[in-house]
Short mmCIF file of C-alpha atoms in Angstrom, two decimals:
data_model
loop_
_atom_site.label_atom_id
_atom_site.label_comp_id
_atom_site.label_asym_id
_atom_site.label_seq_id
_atom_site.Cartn_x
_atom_site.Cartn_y
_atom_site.Cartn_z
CA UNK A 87 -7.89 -28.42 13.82
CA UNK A 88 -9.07 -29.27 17.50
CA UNK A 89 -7.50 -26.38 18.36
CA UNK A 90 -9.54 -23.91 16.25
CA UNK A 91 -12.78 -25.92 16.58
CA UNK A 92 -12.63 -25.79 20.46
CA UNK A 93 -11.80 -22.03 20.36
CA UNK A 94 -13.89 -21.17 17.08
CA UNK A 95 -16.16 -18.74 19.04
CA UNK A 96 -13.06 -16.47 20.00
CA UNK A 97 -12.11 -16.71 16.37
CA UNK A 98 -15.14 -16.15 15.23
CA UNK A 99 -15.27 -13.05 17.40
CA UNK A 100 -12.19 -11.68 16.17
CA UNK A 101 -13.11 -12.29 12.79
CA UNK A 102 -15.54 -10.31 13.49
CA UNK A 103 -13.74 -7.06 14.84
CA UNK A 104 -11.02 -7.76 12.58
CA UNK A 105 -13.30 -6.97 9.51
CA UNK A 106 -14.69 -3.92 11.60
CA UNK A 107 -11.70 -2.65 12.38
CA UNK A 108 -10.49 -2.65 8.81
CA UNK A 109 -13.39 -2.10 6.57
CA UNK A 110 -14.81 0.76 8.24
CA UNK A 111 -11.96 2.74 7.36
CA UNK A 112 -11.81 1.85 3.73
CA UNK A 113 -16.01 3.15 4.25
CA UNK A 114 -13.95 6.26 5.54
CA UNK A 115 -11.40 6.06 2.99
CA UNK A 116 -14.21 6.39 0.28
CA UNK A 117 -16.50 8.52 1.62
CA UNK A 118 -13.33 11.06 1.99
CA UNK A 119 -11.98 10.42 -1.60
CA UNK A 120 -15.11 10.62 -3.63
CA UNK A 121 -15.66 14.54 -3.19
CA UNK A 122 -11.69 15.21 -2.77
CA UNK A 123 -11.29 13.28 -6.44
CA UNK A 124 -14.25 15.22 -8.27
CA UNK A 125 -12.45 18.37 -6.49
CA UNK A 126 -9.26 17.85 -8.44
CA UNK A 127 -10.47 16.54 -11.40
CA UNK A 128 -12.70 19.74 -11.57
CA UNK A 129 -9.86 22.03 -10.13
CA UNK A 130 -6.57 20.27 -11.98
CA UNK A 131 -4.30 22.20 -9.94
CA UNK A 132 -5.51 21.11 -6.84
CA UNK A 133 -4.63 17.45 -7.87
CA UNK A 134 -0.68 17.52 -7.25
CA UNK A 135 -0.23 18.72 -3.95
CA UNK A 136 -2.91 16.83 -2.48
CA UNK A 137 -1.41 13.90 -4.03
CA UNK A 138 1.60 14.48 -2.62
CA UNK A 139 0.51 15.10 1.03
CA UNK A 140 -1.55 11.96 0.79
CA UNK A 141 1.60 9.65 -0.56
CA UNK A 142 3.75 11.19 2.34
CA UNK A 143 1.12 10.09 4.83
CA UNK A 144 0.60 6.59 3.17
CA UNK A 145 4.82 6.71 4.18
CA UNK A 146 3.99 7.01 7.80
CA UNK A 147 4.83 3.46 9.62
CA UNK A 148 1.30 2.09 10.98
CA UNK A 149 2.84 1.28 14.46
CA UNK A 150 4.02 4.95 14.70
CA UNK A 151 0.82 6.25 14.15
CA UNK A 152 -1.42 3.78 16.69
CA UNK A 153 1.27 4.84 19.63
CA UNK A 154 1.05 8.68 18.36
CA UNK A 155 -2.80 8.69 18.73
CA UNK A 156 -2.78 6.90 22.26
CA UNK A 157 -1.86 10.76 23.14
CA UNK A 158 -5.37 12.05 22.21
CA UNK A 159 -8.34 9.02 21.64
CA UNK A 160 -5.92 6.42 24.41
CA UNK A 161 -6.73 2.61 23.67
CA UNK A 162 -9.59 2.58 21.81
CA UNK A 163 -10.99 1.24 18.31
CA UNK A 164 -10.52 4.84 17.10
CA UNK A 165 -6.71 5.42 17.08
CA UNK A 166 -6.87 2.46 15.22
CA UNK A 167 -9.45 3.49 12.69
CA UNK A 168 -8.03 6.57 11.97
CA UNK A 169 -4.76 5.76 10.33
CA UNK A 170 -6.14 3.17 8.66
CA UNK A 171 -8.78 5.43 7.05
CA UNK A 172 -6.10 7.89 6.37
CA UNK A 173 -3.95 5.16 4.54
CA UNK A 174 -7.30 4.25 2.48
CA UNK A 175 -7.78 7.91 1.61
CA UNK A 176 -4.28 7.52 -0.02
CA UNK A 177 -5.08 4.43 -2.44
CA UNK A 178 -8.57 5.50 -3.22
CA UNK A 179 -8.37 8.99 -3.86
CA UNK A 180 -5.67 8.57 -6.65
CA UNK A 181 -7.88 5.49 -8.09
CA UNK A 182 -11.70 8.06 -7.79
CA UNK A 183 -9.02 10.65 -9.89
CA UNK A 184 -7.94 8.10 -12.76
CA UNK A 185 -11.44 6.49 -12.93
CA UNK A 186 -12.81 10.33 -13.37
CA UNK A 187 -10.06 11.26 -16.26
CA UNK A 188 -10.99 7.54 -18.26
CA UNK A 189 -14.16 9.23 -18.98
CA UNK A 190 -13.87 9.67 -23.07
CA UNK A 191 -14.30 13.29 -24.18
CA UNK A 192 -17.32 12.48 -26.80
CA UNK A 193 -18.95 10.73 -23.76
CA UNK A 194 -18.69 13.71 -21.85
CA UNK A 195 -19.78 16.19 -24.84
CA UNK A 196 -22.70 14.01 -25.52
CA UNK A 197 -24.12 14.02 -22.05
CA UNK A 198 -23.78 18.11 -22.38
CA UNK A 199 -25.53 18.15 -25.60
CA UNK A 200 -28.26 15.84 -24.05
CA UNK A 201 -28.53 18.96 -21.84
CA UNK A 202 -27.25 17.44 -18.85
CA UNK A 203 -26.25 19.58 -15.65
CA UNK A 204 -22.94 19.50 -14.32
CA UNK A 205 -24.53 17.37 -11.53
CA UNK A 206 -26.64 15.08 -13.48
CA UNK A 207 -23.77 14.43 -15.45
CA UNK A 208 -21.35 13.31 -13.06
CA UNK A 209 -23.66 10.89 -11.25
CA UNK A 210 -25.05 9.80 -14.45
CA UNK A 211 -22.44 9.53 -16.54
CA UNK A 212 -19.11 9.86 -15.07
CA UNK A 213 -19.33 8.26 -12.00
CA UNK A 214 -20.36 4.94 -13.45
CA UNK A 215 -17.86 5.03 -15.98
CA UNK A 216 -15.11 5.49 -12.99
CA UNK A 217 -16.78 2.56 -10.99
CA UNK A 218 -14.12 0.02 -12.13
CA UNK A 219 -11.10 1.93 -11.81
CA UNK A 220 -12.68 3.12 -8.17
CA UNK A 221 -13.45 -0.29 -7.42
CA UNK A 222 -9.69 -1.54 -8.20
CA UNK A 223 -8.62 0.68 -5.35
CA UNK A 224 -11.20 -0.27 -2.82
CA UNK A 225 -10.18 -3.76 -3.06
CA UNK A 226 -6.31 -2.47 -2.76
CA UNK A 227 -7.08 -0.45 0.12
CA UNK A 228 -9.51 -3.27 1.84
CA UNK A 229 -7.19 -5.86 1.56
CA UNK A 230 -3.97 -4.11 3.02
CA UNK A 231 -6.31 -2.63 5.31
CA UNK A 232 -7.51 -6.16 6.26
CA UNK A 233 -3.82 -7.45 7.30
CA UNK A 234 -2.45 -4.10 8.48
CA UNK A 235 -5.17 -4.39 11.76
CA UNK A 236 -2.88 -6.85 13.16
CA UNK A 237 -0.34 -4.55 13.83
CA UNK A 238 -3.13 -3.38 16.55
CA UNK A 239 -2.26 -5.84 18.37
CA UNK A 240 0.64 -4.19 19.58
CA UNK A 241 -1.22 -1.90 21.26
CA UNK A 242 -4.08 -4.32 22.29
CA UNK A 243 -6.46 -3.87 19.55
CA UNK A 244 -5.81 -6.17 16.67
CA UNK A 245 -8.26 -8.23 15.74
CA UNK A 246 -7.04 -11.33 14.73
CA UNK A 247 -3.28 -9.67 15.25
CA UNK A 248 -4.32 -10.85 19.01
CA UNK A 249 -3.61 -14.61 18.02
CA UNK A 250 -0.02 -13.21 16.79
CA UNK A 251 0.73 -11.78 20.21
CA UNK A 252 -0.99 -14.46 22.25
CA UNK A 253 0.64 -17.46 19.90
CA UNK A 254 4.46 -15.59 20.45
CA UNK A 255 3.86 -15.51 24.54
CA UNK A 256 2.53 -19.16 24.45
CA UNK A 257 5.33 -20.40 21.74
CA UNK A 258 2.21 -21.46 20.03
CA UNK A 259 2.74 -22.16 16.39
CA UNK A 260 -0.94 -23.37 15.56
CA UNK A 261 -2.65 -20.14 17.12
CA UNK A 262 -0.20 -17.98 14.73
CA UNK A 263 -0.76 -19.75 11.89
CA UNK A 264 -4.45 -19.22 12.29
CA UNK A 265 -4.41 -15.64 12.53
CA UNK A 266 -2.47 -16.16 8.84
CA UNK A 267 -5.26 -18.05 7.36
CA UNK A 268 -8.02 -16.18 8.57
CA UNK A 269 -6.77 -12.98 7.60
CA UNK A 270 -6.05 -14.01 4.27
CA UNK A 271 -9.09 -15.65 3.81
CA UNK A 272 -11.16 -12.61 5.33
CA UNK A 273 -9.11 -10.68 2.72
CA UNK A 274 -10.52 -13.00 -0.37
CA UNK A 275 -13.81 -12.89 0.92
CA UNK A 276 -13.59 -9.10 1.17
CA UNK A 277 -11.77 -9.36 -2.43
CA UNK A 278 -14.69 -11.45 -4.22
CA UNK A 279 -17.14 -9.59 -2.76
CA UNK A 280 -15.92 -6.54 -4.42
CA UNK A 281 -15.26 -7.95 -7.57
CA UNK A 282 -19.00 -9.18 -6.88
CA UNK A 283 -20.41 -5.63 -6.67
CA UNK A 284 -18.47 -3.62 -9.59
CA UNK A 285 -20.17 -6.76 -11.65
CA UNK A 286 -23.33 -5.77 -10.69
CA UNK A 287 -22.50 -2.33 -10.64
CA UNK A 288 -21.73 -2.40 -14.44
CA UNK A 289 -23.32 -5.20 -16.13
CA UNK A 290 -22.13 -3.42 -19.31
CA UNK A 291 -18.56 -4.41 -18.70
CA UNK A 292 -19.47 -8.16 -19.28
CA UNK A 293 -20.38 -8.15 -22.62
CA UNK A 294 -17.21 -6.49 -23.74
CA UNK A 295 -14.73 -6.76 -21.13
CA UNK A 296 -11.77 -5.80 -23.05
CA UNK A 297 -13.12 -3.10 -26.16
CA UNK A 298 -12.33 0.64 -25.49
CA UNK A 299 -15.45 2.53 -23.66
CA UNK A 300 -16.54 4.29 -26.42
CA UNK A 301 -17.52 1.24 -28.25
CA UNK A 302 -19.62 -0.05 -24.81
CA UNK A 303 -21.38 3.04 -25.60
CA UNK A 304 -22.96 1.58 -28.91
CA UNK A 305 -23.75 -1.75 -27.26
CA UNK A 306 -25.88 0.24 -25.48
CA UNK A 307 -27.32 2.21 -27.97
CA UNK A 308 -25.20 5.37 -27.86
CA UNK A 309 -24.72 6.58 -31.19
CA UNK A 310 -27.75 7.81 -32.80
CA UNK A 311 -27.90 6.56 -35.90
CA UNK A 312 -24.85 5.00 -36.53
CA UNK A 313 -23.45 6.87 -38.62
CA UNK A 314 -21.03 10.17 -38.51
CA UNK A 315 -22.89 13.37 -37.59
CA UNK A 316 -21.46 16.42 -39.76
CA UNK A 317 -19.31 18.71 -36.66
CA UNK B 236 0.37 17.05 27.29
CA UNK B 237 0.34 16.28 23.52
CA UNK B 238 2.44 13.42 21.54
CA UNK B 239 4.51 16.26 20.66
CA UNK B 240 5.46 17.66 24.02
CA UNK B 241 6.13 13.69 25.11
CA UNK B 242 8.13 13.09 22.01
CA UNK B 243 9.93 16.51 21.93
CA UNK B 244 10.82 16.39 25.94
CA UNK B 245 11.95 12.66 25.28
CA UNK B 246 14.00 13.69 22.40
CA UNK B 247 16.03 16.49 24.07
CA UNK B 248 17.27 14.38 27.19
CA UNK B 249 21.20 14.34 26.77
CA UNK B 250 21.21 10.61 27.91
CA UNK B 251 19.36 9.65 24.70
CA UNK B 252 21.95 10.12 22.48
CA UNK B 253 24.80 7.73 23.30
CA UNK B 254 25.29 4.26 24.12
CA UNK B 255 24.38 1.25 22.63
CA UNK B 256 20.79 1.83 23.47
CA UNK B 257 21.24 5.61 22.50
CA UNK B 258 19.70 7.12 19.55
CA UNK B 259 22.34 6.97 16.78
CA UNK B 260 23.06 3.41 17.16
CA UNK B 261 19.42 2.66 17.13
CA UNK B 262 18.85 4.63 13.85
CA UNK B 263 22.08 2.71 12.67
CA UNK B 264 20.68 -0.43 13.14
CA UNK B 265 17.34 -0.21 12.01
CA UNK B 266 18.99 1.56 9.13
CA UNK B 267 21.39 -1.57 8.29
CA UNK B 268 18.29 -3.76 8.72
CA UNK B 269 16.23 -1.87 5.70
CA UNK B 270 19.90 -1.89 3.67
CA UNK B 271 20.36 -5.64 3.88
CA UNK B 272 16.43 -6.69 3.47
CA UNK B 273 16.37 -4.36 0.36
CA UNK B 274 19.38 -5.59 -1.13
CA UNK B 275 18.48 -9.04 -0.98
CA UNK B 276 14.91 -8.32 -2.05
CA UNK B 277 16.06 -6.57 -4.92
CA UNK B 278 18.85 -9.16 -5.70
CA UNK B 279 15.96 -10.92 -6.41
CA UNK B 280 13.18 -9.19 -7.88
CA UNK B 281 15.06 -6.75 -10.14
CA UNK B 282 16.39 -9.39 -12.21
CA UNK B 283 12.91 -11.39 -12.27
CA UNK B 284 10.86 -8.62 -13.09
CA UNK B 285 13.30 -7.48 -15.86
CA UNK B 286 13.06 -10.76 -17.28
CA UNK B 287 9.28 -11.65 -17.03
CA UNK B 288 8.69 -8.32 -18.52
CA UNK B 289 11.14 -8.63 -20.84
CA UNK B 290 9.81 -12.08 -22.32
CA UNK B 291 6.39 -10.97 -21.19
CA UNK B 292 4.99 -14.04 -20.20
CA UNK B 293 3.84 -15.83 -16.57
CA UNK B 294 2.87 -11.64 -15.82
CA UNK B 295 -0.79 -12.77 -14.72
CA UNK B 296 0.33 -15.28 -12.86
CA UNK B 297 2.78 -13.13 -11.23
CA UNK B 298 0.86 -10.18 -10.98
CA UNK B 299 -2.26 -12.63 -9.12
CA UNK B 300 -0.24 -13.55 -6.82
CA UNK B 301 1.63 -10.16 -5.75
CA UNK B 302 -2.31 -8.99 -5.33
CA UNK B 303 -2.97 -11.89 -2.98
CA UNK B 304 0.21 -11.67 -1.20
CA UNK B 305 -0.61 -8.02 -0.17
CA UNK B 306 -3.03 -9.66 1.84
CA UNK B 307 -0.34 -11.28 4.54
CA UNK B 308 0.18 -10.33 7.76
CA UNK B 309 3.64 -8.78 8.39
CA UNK B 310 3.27 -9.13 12.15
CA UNK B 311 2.31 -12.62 11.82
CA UNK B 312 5.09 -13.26 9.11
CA UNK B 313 7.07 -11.76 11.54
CA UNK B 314 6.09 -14.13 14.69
CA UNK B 315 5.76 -17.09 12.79
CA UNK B 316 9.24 -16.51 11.37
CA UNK B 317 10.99 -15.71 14.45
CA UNK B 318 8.96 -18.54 16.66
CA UNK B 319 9.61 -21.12 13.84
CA UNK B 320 13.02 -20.61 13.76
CA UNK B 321 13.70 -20.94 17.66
CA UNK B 322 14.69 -17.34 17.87
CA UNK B 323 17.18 -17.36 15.22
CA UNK B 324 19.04 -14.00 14.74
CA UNK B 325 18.02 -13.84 11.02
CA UNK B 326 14.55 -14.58 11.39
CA UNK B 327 13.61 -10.71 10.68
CA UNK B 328 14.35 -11.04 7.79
CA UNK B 329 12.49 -13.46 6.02
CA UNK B 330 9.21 -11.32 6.53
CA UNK B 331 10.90 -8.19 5.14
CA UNK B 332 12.15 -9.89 1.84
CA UNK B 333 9.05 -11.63 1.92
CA UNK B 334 7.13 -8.31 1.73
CA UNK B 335 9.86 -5.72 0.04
CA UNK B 336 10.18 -8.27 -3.58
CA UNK B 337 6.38 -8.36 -4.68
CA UNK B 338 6.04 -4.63 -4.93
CA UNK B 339 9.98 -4.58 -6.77
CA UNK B 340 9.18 -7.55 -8.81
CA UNK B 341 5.65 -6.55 -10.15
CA UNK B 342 6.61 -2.52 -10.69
CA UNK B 343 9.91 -3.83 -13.09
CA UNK B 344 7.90 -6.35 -14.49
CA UNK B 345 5.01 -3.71 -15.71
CA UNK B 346 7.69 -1.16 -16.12
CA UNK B 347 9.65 -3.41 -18.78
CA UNK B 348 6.32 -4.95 -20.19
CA UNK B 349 4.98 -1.45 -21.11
CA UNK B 350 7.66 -0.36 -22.93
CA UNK B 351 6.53 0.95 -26.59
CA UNK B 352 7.46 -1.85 -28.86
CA UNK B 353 8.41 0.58 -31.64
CA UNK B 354 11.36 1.73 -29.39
CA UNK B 355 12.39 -1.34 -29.22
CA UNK B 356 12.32 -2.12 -33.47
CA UNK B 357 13.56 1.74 -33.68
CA UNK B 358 16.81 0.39 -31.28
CA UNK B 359 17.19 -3.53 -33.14
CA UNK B 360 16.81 -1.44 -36.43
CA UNK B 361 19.61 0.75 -35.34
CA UNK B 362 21.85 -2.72 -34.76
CA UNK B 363 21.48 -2.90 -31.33
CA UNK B 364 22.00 -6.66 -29.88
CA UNK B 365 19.01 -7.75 -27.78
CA UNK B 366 21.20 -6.76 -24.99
CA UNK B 367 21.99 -3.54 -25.54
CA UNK B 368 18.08 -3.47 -26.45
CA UNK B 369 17.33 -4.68 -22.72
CA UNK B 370 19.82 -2.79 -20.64
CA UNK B 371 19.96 0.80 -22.92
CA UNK B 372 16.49 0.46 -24.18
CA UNK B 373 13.97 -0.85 -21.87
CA UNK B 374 15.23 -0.49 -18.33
CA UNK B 375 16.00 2.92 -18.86
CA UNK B 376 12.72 3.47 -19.92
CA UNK B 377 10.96 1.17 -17.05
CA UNK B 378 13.10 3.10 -14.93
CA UNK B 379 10.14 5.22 -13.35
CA UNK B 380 8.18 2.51 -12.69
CA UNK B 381 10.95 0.35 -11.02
CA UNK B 382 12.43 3.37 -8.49
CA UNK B 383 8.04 3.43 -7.89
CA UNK B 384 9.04 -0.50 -6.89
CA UNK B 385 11.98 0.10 -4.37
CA UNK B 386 10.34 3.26 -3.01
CA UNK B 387 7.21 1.07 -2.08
CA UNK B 388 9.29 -1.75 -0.75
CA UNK B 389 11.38 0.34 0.90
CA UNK B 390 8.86 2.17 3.09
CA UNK B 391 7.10 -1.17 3.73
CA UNK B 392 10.71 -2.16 5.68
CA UNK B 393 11.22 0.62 7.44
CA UNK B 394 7.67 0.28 8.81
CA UNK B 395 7.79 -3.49 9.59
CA UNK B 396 11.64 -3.09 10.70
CA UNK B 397 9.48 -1.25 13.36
CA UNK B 398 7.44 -3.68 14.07
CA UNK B 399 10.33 -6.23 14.24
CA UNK B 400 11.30 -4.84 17.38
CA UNK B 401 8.53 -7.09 18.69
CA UNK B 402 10.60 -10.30 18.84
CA UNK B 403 13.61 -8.51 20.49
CA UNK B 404 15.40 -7.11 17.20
CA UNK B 405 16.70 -3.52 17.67
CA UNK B 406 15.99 -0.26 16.08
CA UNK B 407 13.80 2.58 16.52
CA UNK B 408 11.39 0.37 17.11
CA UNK B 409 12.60 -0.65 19.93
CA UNK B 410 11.82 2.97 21.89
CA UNK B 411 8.33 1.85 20.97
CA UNK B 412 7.99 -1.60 22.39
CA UNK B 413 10.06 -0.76 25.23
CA UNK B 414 8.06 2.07 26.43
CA UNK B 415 4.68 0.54 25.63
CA UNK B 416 5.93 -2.48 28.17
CA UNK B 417 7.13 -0.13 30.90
CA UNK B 418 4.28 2.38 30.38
CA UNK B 419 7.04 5.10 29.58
CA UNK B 420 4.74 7.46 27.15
CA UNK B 421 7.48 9.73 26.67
CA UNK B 422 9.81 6.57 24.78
CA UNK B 423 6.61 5.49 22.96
CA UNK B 424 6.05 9.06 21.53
CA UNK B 425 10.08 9.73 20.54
CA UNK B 426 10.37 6.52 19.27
CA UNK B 427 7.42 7.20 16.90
CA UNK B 428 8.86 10.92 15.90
CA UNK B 429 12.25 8.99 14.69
CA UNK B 430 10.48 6.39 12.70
CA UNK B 431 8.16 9.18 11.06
CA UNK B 432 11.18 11.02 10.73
CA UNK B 433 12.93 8.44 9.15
CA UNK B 434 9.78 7.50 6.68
CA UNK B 435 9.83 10.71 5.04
CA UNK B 436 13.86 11.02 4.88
CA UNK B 437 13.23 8.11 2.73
CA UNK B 438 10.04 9.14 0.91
CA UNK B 439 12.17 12.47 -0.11
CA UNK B 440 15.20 10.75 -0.72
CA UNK B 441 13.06 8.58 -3.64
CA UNK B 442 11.98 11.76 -4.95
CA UNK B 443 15.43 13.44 -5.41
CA UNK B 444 16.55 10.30 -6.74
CA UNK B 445 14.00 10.02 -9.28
CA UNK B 446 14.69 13.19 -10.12
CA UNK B 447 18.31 12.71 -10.54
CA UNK B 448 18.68 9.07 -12.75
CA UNK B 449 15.47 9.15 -14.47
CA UNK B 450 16.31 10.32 -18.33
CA UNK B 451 14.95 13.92 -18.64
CA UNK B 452 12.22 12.44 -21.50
CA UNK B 453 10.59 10.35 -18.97
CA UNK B 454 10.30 12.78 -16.29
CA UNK B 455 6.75 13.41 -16.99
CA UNK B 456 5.52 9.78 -17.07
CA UNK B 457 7.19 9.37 -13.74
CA UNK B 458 4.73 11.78 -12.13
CA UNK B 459 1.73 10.27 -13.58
CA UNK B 460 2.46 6.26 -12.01
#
């Protein structure tokens, strides 16, 4: 403990970057995945091959990447960042695909007899019904993101990885242990928080956690009268 | 120059390619390393999964904790393990079972769970034993999701057998941490083709395997998970 509390700035610091250096890509990783999932959920065949060019890249040893890169952005927070975004691409996009196909079918039919747009529709409708499923992956991809940063430190940017690399040269068993700790508990943090958000995000879900979607839709008031309109 | 041009004019040097230190013993090894950490991993998570599936209880629990334990280090595993241990010889691979049985464990355990329990009356009704239910029944269906499993865990070894290079273990990785102390670019870059190379030998391999023991029925649900 005196360790930590005489050096808590540093860790603080690192912390810090850590988080940076992790989250921003899973920003990345969303920002990327939202229009490439509503492309292949439009456009069906489109769906397999990128699929399979983004599980082949999620193969692609983190290490081997960060020393590739050095070649064309050298030592800085970007040759991190970018493999790191390219393995969150690879967990969220798959999750932004599945959340996009749970929407029901009478869902989506009602919406288009409501006269919504294609547009309207999806932010509307679908995209809040995916929220969940989308959210499952962003706490997937944050939280390997979150420990995978340390590998950084191989290549002397690591966040709290640095404590790995500094604790091994020093023999210093506290100092590693540390970086464990704080990783994992930046990675629960980052985990509640998200769970935090798709709560808020859809209150509906509370009410009746476990019952099919469809029947959310008449807690909310979904079905016009109740009772079964004549196709 | 590009990574390419480093890796390619690294890769082509005759004096590469023999030796103890030369390329196909370093493939070897970090090839026996990923053999021995998966067989031990799945030693032990086939045969738990199976069975927490099977009885389908404790899954939450074990499901929880697989989520959380996504969340640790391998580098730090790694040090910890190896500083911990005085330098032992073995100390590699506590981090790499460590980090290949959750994904193993949880993928057979949902694979099992999942299993349509009308099979499974179809197969008692036909006077199967509850053996012949478990092991011609259900793991042959769960088999998509458990080669998912040892694909995962796989990959994650061959990345972090990388890695273990770190604390003096050989292997490609070893090209990498070398170069990266002596400022030799041109190591660095053909060390990081090889593992790359190797990642996707594996990836593919998983895929023609899948193709090849999965029954012909299941094929389809394979794709989707």
């Amino acid at each position: 403990m005196s360790w930590a509390s005489q050096n808590a700035s540093m860790l603080a610091h690192l912390t810090g970057q850590n988080a940076y250096l992790a989250l921003l890509p899973v920003l990345f990783g969303l920002v990327i995945s939202l229009p490439l999932g509503i492309a292949c959920v439009r456009f069906g065949w489109l769906y397999p091959p990128v699929l399979g060019l983004t599980s082949v890249l999620y193969a692609l040893p983190a290490l081997a990447l960060f020393v590739a890169l050095i070649a064309y952005t050298g030592l800085t927070d970007t040759t991190v960042i970018i493999p790191l975004s390219v393995y969150a691409v690879s967990v969220i996009f798959p999750s932004v695909v599945d959340g996009l196909r749970s929407v029901p079918e009478p869902v989506r039919q009602a919406a288009v007899a409501m006269g919504f747009g294609a547009w309207r529709r999806l932010v509307t409708v679908e995209l809040p019904i995916a929220t969940p499923v989308v959210i499952a992956g962003l706490r997937i991809a944050s939280v390997s993101s979150i420990s995978l940063v340390s590998v950084g430190s191989l290549i002397g940017i690591g966040g709290l990885g640095y404590l790995f690399t500094d604790g091994e040269a020093r023999s210093f068993t506290t100092e590693i242990v540390w970086g464990v700790v704080l990783i994992v508990a930046l990675a629960l943090v980052t985990d509640s928080v998200l769970v935090l958000v798709r709560r808020l995000l859809t209150p509906w879900q509370r009410e009746v956690a476990s019952t099919h979607p469809v029947r959310r839709l008449s807690v909310l008031g979904g079905r016009p009268g109740g009772g079964d309109v004549p196709a | 120059m590009s990574f390419f041009n480093f890796a390619w004019q690294w890769l082509i040097a005759v004096g590469h390619w023999s030796g103890p230190e030369g390329v196909p013993s370093r493939l070897l090894e970090h090839v026996e390393y990923t053999a021995l950490a998966m067989v031990i991993s799945a030693a032990v998570g086939l045969p738990a999964g199976v069975i927490i599936g099977h009885f389908g209880r404790g899954g939450f629990a074990v499901v929880s904790l697989a989520n959380i334990w996504r969340s640790l280090p391998t580098l730090g595993l790694l040090i910890l393990a190896f500083v911990l241990s005085s330098g032992a010889s073995w100390a590699w691979l506590i981090p790499l079972v460590a980090l290949a049985v959750p994904p193993i464990l949880v993928n057979a355990y949902e694979g099992v769970l999942g299993v349509d329990p009308d099979l499974k009356d179809a197969a008692t009704g036909m006077g199967m034993t509850p053996l012949q239910v478990l092991f011609k029944v259900e793991i042959p269906v769960a088999l998509p999701l458990i080669l998912l499993g040892l694909r995962t865990a796989t990959i994650q070894v061959v990345s972090t057998a990388t890695i273990a290079a770190y604390i003096s273990l050989g292997g490609l990785g070893r090209y990498i941490i070398d170069g990266l102390a002596t400022n030799n670019y041109g190591e660095v870059a053909g060390g990081a083709a090889l593992v790359v190379l190797l990642a996707l030998v594996v990836q593919f391999a998983f895929s023609g395997l899948t193709r090849l023991i999965v029954p012909a029925g299941l094929r389809n649900q394979a794709r989707q998970s």
